[in-house]
């Protein structure tokens, strides 16, 4: 059974309707002692209390989702960790939805990232990879990876290339053209990079294809390299071209559901919200 198939007991149902998405729905049954309290409330007051209890459980699930992401990813970015959002229940709709949300901008839709982590399989191109591929720099069937020792100033400390550094690479190789990137680099700007500044070492970027193609760089691993120092003798990798990676399933929403014990948590929050509404 898939980890995303429904987990339902008594009053609470936790279901998946899309990838990486949970819904919490409430059916009122067997309230026991709480039934006496409900008699003191109007229908609208009771439904408002139910909605608050569902939302309490939904935010608890969100916290568990974030904990699961932190546990299975290596140094996840704040963008991914904060991506699960809660579409809150209301008194008119006693269902809350918890799912990674795309907030727009240049980032990749978290659903696409987390899908591979839940079900495994190959990952999709990053925007930078798509740009390099269109420019004929990145060979078919290859993706980019940061070398074991990142090029100075290139990484963000989380295993990713810093945005400004990546834009510099894209524009340096005249691979721009996708919406959101700056214009391709001018010759004047290239000369400034080659020369360097007080804070940065002058460098020249070049593409090596190793044994994939004949040429002077067959001794280097396929990728983007930088040459710096006198006569360009200091040669270091910036991005390595690697075969298509394939993820093994790691993200388990079944673990999330079990860690929260939604039924018990919702029971307790429901009793609290009913007492709160009744003024007890």
CSV table of C-alpha atoms in Angstrom, one decimal:
chain,number,residue,atom,x,y,z
A,1,UNK,CA,0.0,0.0,0.0
A,2,UNK,CA,1.3,3.4,-0.9
A,3,UNK,CA,2.3,5.7,1.9
A,4,UNK,CA,0.0,8.3,0.3
A,5,UNK,CA,-3.2,6.1,0.5
A,6,UNK,CA,-5.7,7.1,3.1
A,7,UNK,CA,-5.2,6.5,6.8
A,8,UNK,CA,-8.6,6.8,8.4
A,9,UNK,CA,-10.0,5.9,11.9
A,10,UNK,CA,-13.2,7.0,13.6
A,11,UNK,CA,-13.6,10.8,13.4
A,12,UNK,CA,-10.4,11.8,11.5
A,13,UNK,CA,-9.4,10.9,8.0
A,14,UNK,CA,-5.9,11.7,6.7
A,15,UNK,CA,-5.8,11.2,2.9
A,16,UNK,CA,-3.7,12.1,-0.1
A,17,UNK,CA,-5.3,13.6,-3.2
A,18,UNK,CA,-2.1,14.7,-4.9
A,19,UNK,CA,1.6,14.1,-4.5
A,20,UNK,CA,3.0,15.2,-1.2
A,21,UNK,CA,-0.4,16.4,0.0
A,22,UNK,CA,-2.4,15.5,3.1
A,23,UNK,CA,-6.0,16.3,4.0
A,24,UNK,CA,-7.5,16.1,7.4
A,25,UNK,CA,-11.3,15.8,7.5
A,26,UNK,CA,-13.6,15.4,10.5
A,27,UNK,CA,-16.7,13.4,11.1
A,28,UNK,CA,-18.4,13.9,14.4
A,29,UNK,CA,-19.1,10.5,16.1
A,30,UNK,CA,-19.0,9.2,19.7
A,31,UNK,CA,-18.1,12.4,21.4
A,32,UNK,CA,-18.9,11.0,24.8
A,33,UNK,CA,-18.6,13.6,27.6
A,34,UNK,CA,-18.0,16.3,25.0
A,35,UNK,CA,-21.6,15.8,23.8
A,36,UNK,CA,-22.9,17.5,26.9
A,37,UNK,CA,-20.7,20.5,26.3
A,38,UNK,CA,-21.9,20.8,22.7
A,39,UNK,CA,-25.5,21.3,23.9
A,40,UNK,CA,-24.3,24.7,25.3
A,41,UNK,CA,-23.1,25.8,21.9
A,42,UNK,CA,-24.9,27.0,18.8
A,43,UNK,CA,-24.4,25.1,15.6
A,44,UNK,CA,-22.0,27.8,14.3
A,45,UNK,CA,-20.0,27.9,17.5
A,46,UNK,CA,-19.6,24.1,17.4
A,47,UNK,CA,-18.5,24.1,13.8
A,48,UNK,CA,-16.0,26.9,14.5
A,49,UNK,CA,-14.6,24.8,17.4
A,50,UNK,CA,-14.3,21.8,15.1
A,51,UNK,CA,-12.5,23.9,12.5
A,52,UNK,CA,-10.0,25.2,15.0
A,53,UNK,CA,-9.3,21.7,16.2
A,54,UNK,CA,-8.7,20.5,12.6
A,55,UNK,CA,-6.3,23.4,12.0
A,56,UNK,CA,-4.4,22.6,15.2
A,57,UNK,CA,-3.9,19.0,13.8
A,58,UNK,CA,-3.0,20.3,10.4
A,59,UNK,CA,-0.2,22.6,11.7
A,60,UNK,CA,1.0,19.6,13.8
A,61,UNK,CA,1.2,17.6,10.6
A,62,UNK,CA,3.0,20.5,8.9
A,63,UNK,CA,5.6,20.5,11.7
A,64,UNK,CA,6.0,16.7,11.3
A,65,UNK,CA,6.4,17.1,7.5
A,66,UNK,CA,9.2,19.7,8.1
A,67,UNK,CA,10.9,17.4,10.5
A,68,UNK,CA,10.8,14.5,8.0
A,69,UNK,CA,12.2,16.8,5.3
A,70,UNK,CA,15.1,17.8,7.6
A,71,UNK,CA,15.7,14.1,8.5
A,72,UNK,CA,15.9,12.8,4.9
A,73,UNK,CA,17.6,15.6,3.1
A,74,UNK,CA,21.2,16.6,3.4
A,75,UNK,CA,21.2,20.3,4.5
A,76,UNK,CA,17.8,21.2,2.9
A,77,UNK,CA,17.3,24.8,2.0
A,78,UNK,CA,14.9,27.0,4.0
A,79,UNK,CA,12.9,27.2,0.8
A,80,UNK,CA,12.2,23.5,0.8
A,81,UNK,CA,11.8,23.2,4.6
A,82,UNK,CA,9.2,26.0,4.7
A,83,UNK,CA,7.3,24.8,1.6
A,84,UNK,CA,4.6,22.8,3.4
A,85,UNK,CA,1.6,25.1,3.8
A,86,UNK,CA,-1.8,24.7,5.4
A,87,UNK,CA,-5.0,25.6,3.6
A,88,UNK,CA,-7.1,26.0,6.8
A,89,UNK,CA,-10.4,24.5,7.6
A,90,UNK,CA,-13.4,26.8,8.1
A,91,UNK,CA,-16.8,26.3,9.8
A,92,UNK,CA,-18.2,25.8,6.4
A,93,UNK,CA,-15.6,23.3,5.2
A,94,UNK,CA,-14.3,21.0,7.9
A,95,UNK,CA,-11.2,19.9,5.9
A,96,UNK,CA,-7.7,21.2,6.1
A,97,UNK,CA,-5.1,20.6,3.4
A,98,UNK,CA,-1.3,20.4,4.0
A,99,UNK,CA,0.9,20.5,0.9
A,100,UNK,CA,4.2,22.0,-0.4
A,101,UNK,CA,3.3,25.3,-2.1
A,102,UNK,CA,5.1,27.0,-4.9
A,103,UNK,CA,5.5,30.7,-4.0
A,104,UNK,CA,6.6,31.9,-7.4
A,105,UNK,CA,9.9,33.4,-8.4
A,106,UNK,CA,12.9,31.6,-9.7
A,107,UNK,CA,12.7,28.6,-7.4
A,108,UNK,CA,11.6,25.1,-8.6
A,109,UNK,CA,8.1,24.0,-7.5
A,110,UNK,CA,8.7,22.0,-4.3
A,111,UNK,CA,6.2,19.4,-5.5
A,112,UNK,CA,8.6,18.5,-8.3
A,113,UNK,CA,11.5,18.2,-5.9
A,114,UNK,CA,9.7,16.2,-3.2
A,115,UNK,CA,8.0,13.9,-5.7
A,116,UNK,CA,11.3,12.2,-6.6
A,117,UNK,CA,12.1,11.8,-2.9
A,118,UNK,CA,8.8,10.1,-2.2
A,119,UNK,CA,8.6,7.8,-5.2
A,120,UNK,CA,12.2,7.7,-6.5
A,121,UNK,CA,13.3,8.0,-10.1
A,122,UNK,CA,15.2,10.6,-12.1
A,123,UNK,CA,15.1,14.2,-11.2
A,124,UNK,CA,14.2,17.0,-13.6
A,125,UNK,CA,16.5,19.6,-15.1
A,126,UNK,CA,17.3,22.6,-13.0
A,127,UNK,CA,16.8,25.9,-14.8
A,128,UNK,CA,20.6,26.4,-15.1
A,129,UNK,CA,20.9,22.9,-16.6
A,130,UNK,CA,18.2,23.6,-19.1
A,131,UNK,CA,20.0,26.8,-20.1
A,132,UNK,CA,23.4,25.0,-20.5
A,133,UNK,CA,21.8,22.2,-22.4
A,134,UNK,CA,20.1,24.6,-24.9
A,135,UNK,CA,23.4,26.4,-25.4
A,136,UNK,CA,25.0,23.0,-26.3
A,137,UNK,CA,27.3,23.0,-23.3
A,138,UNK,CA,25.7,20.3,-21.2
A,139,UNK,CA,25.7,16.9,-23.0
A,140,UNK,CA,22.5,14.9,-23.4
A,141,UNK,CA,22.0,12.5,-20.5
A,142,UNK,CA,24.2,14.6,-18.1
A,143,UNK,CA,23.4,16.8,-15.2
A,144,UNK,CA,25.6,19.2,-13.1
A,145,UNK,CA,27.0,18.6,-9.6
A,146,UNK,CA,29.2,20.5,-7.3
A,147,UNK,CA,32.7,19.0,-6.9
A,148,UNK,CA,33.7,17.4,-3.6
A,149,UNK,CA,35.7,20.6,-2.9
A,150,UNK,CA,33.6,23.5,-4.1
A,151,UNK,CA,35.2,26.2,-6.1
A,152,UNK,CA,35.9,29.2,-3.7
A,153,UNK,CA,32.9,31.4,-3.3
A,154,UNK,CA,30.7,29.2,-5.4
A,155,UNK,CA,28.6,27.3,-2.9
A,156,UNK,CA,26.0,28.3,-0.4
A,157,UNK,CA,27.0,25.9,2.3
A,158,UNK,CA,24.1,23.6,1.6
A,159,UNK,CA,25.4,21.8,-1.4
A,160,UNK,CA,24.1,24.3,-3.9
A,161,UNK,CA,25.7,26.8,-6.2
A,162,UNK,CA,25.0,30.4,-5.0
A,163,UNK,CA,22.5,32.2,-7.2
A,164,UNK,CA,24.8,35.2,-8.2
A,165,UNK,CA,27.7,32.8,-9.0
A,166,UNK,CA,25.4,30.6,-11.1
A,167,UNK,CA,24.1,33.6,-13.0
A,168,UNK,CA,27.7,34.6,-13.7
A,169,UNK,CA,28.5,31.2,-15.2
A,170,UNK,CA,25.3,31.2,-17.3
A,171,UNK,CA,26.0,34.7,-18.7
A,172,UNK,CA,29.7,34.1,-19.1
A,173,UNK,CA,29.0,31.3,-21.6
A,174,UNK,CA,26.3,33.3,-23.4
A,175,UNK,CA,23.7,30.7,-22.3
A,176,UNK,CA,21.2,33.3,-21.1
A,177,UNK,CA,17.8,33.6,-22.7
A,178,UNK,CA,15.5,32.1,-20.1
A,179,UNK,CA,13.3,34.6,-18.3
A,180,UNK,CA,14.8,35.7,-15.0
A,181,UNK,CA,18.5,35.6,-16.0
A,182,UNK,CA,20.5,38.8,-16.6
A,183,UNK,CA,21.6,39.7,-20.1
A,184,UNK,CA,24.6,37.7,-21.5
A,185,UNK,CA,28.0,39.0,-20.4
A,186,UNK,CA,29.8,41.6,-22.4
A,187,UNK,CA,33.4,41.2,-23.5
A,188,UNK,CA,34.3,44.1,-21.1
A,189,UNK,CA,32.7,42.3,-18.2
A,190,UNK,CA,34.6,39.1,-19.1
A,191,UNK,CA,37.9,41.0,-19.2
A,192,UNK,CA,37.1,42.3,-15.7
A,193,UNK,CA,36.6,38.7,-14.4
A,194,UNK,CA,39.8,37.6,-16.1
A,195,UNK,CA,41.6,40.4,-14.4
A,196,UNK,CA,40.0,40.0,-10.9
A,197,UNK,CA,39.7,42.5,-8.1
A,198,UNK,CA,41.3,43.1,-4.7
A,199,UNK,CA,38.7,40.6,-3.2
A,200,UNK,CA,38.5,38.1,-6.0
A,201,UNK,CA,41.1,36.2,-8.0
A,202,UNK,CA,41.1,36.7,-11.7
A,203,UNK,CA,39.9,33.6,-13.5
A,204,UNK,CA,38.8,32.2,-16.9
A,205,UNK,CA,36.0,29.7,-17.2
A,206,UNK,CA,36.1,26.9,-19.8
A,207,UNK,CA,34.3,23.7,-20.6
A,208,UNK,CA,36.0,20.3,-20.6
A,209,UNK,CA,34.5,17.1,-22.0
A,210,UNK,CA,37.1,14.7,-20.9
A,211,UNK,CA,36.9,11.4,-22.8
A,212,UNK,CA,33.5,12.4,-24.1
A,213,UNK,CA,35.1,14.3,-26.9
A,214,UNK,CA,38.6,14.6,-28.4
A,215,UNK,CA,40.6,17.7,-27.6
A,216,UNK,CA,43.2,19.2,-25.2
A,217,UNK,CA,41.0,18.7,-22.1
A,218,UNK,CA,40.7,14.9,-22.2
A,219,UNK,CA,42.7,14.6,-19.0
A,220,UNK,CA,40.0,16.5,-17.1
A,221,UNK,CA,36.6,15.3,-15.9
A,222,UNK,CA,33.7,16.6,-18.0
A,223,UNK,CA,32.4,19.9,-16.6
A,224,UNK,CA,33.0,23.6,-16.2
A,225,UNK,CA,36.4,24.5,-15.0
A,226,UNK,CA,38.2,27.7,-13.9
A,227,UNK,CA,41.8,28.6,-14.6
A,228,UNK,CA,43.5,31.2,-12.5
A,229,UNK,CA,47.0,32.3,-11.3
A,230,UNK,CA,50.0,33.1,-13.5
A,231,UNK,CA,49.4,31.8,-17.0
A,232,UNK,CA,46.3,30.0,-15.7
A,233,UNK,CA,48.2,27.2,-14.0
A,234,UNK,CA,45.7,26.8,-11.1
A,235,UNK,CA,42.9,24.8,-12.7
A,236,UNK,CA,39.9,23.8,-10.6
A,237,UNK,CA,36.5,22.3,-11.3
A,238,UNK,CA,33.5,24.5,-10.8
A,239,UNK,CA,30.7,22.2,-12.0
A,240,UNK,CA,31.1,18.5,-12.9
A,241,UNK,CA,28.9,16.9,-15.6
A,242,UNK,CA,27.5,13.6,-14.2
A,243,UNK,CA,25.2,10.9,-15.5
A,244,UNK,CA,21.5,11.3,-14.8
A,245,UNK,CA,21.0,10.7,-11.1
A,246,UNK,CA,18.2,8.5,-9.9
A,247,UNK,CA,16.7,9.0,-6.4
A,248,UNK,CA,15.7,6.2,-4.1
A,249,UNK,CA,12.4,6.7,-2.2
A,250,UNK,CA,13.3,8.5,1.1
A,251,UNK,CA,10.5,10.8,2.0
A,252,UNK,CA,7.7,8.8,3.8
A,253,UNK,CA,4.4,10.4,4.5
A,254,UNK,CA,3.4,7.2,6.3
A,255,UNK,CA,6.1,8.0,8.9
A,256,UNK,CA,4.7,11.6,9.1
A,257,UNK,CA,1.1,10.3,9.8
A,258,UNK,CA,2.4,7.8,12.4
A,259,UNK,CA,4.6,10.3,14.1
A,260,UNK,CA,1.8,12.8,14.6
A,261,UNK,CA,-0.9,10.2,15.6
A,262,UNK,CA,-3.5,12.5,14.2
A,263,UNK,CA,-6.4,10.7,15.7
A,264,UNK,CA,-5.2,11.1,19.3
A,265,UNK,CA,-4.0,14.7,18.8
A,266,UNK,CA,-7.2,15.8,17.2
A,267,UNK,CA,-9.3,14.2,20.0
A,268,UNK,CA,-7.4,16.2,22.5
A,269,UNK,CA,-7.6,19.5,20.5
A,270,UNK,CA,-11.3,18.9,19.9
A,271,UNK,CA,-12.0,18.6,23.6
A,272,UNK,CA,-9.9,21.7,24.3
A,273,UNK,CA,-11.6,23.8,21.5
A,274,UNK,CA,-15.1,22.7,22.6
A,275,UNK,CA,-14.3,23.7,26.2
A,276,UNK,CA,-12.9,27.0,25.0
A,277,UNK,CA,-16.0,27.8,23.0
A,278,UNK,CA,-18.2,26.9,25.9
A,279,UNK,CA,-16.2,29.1,28.3
A,280,UNK,CA,-15.2,26.3,30.6
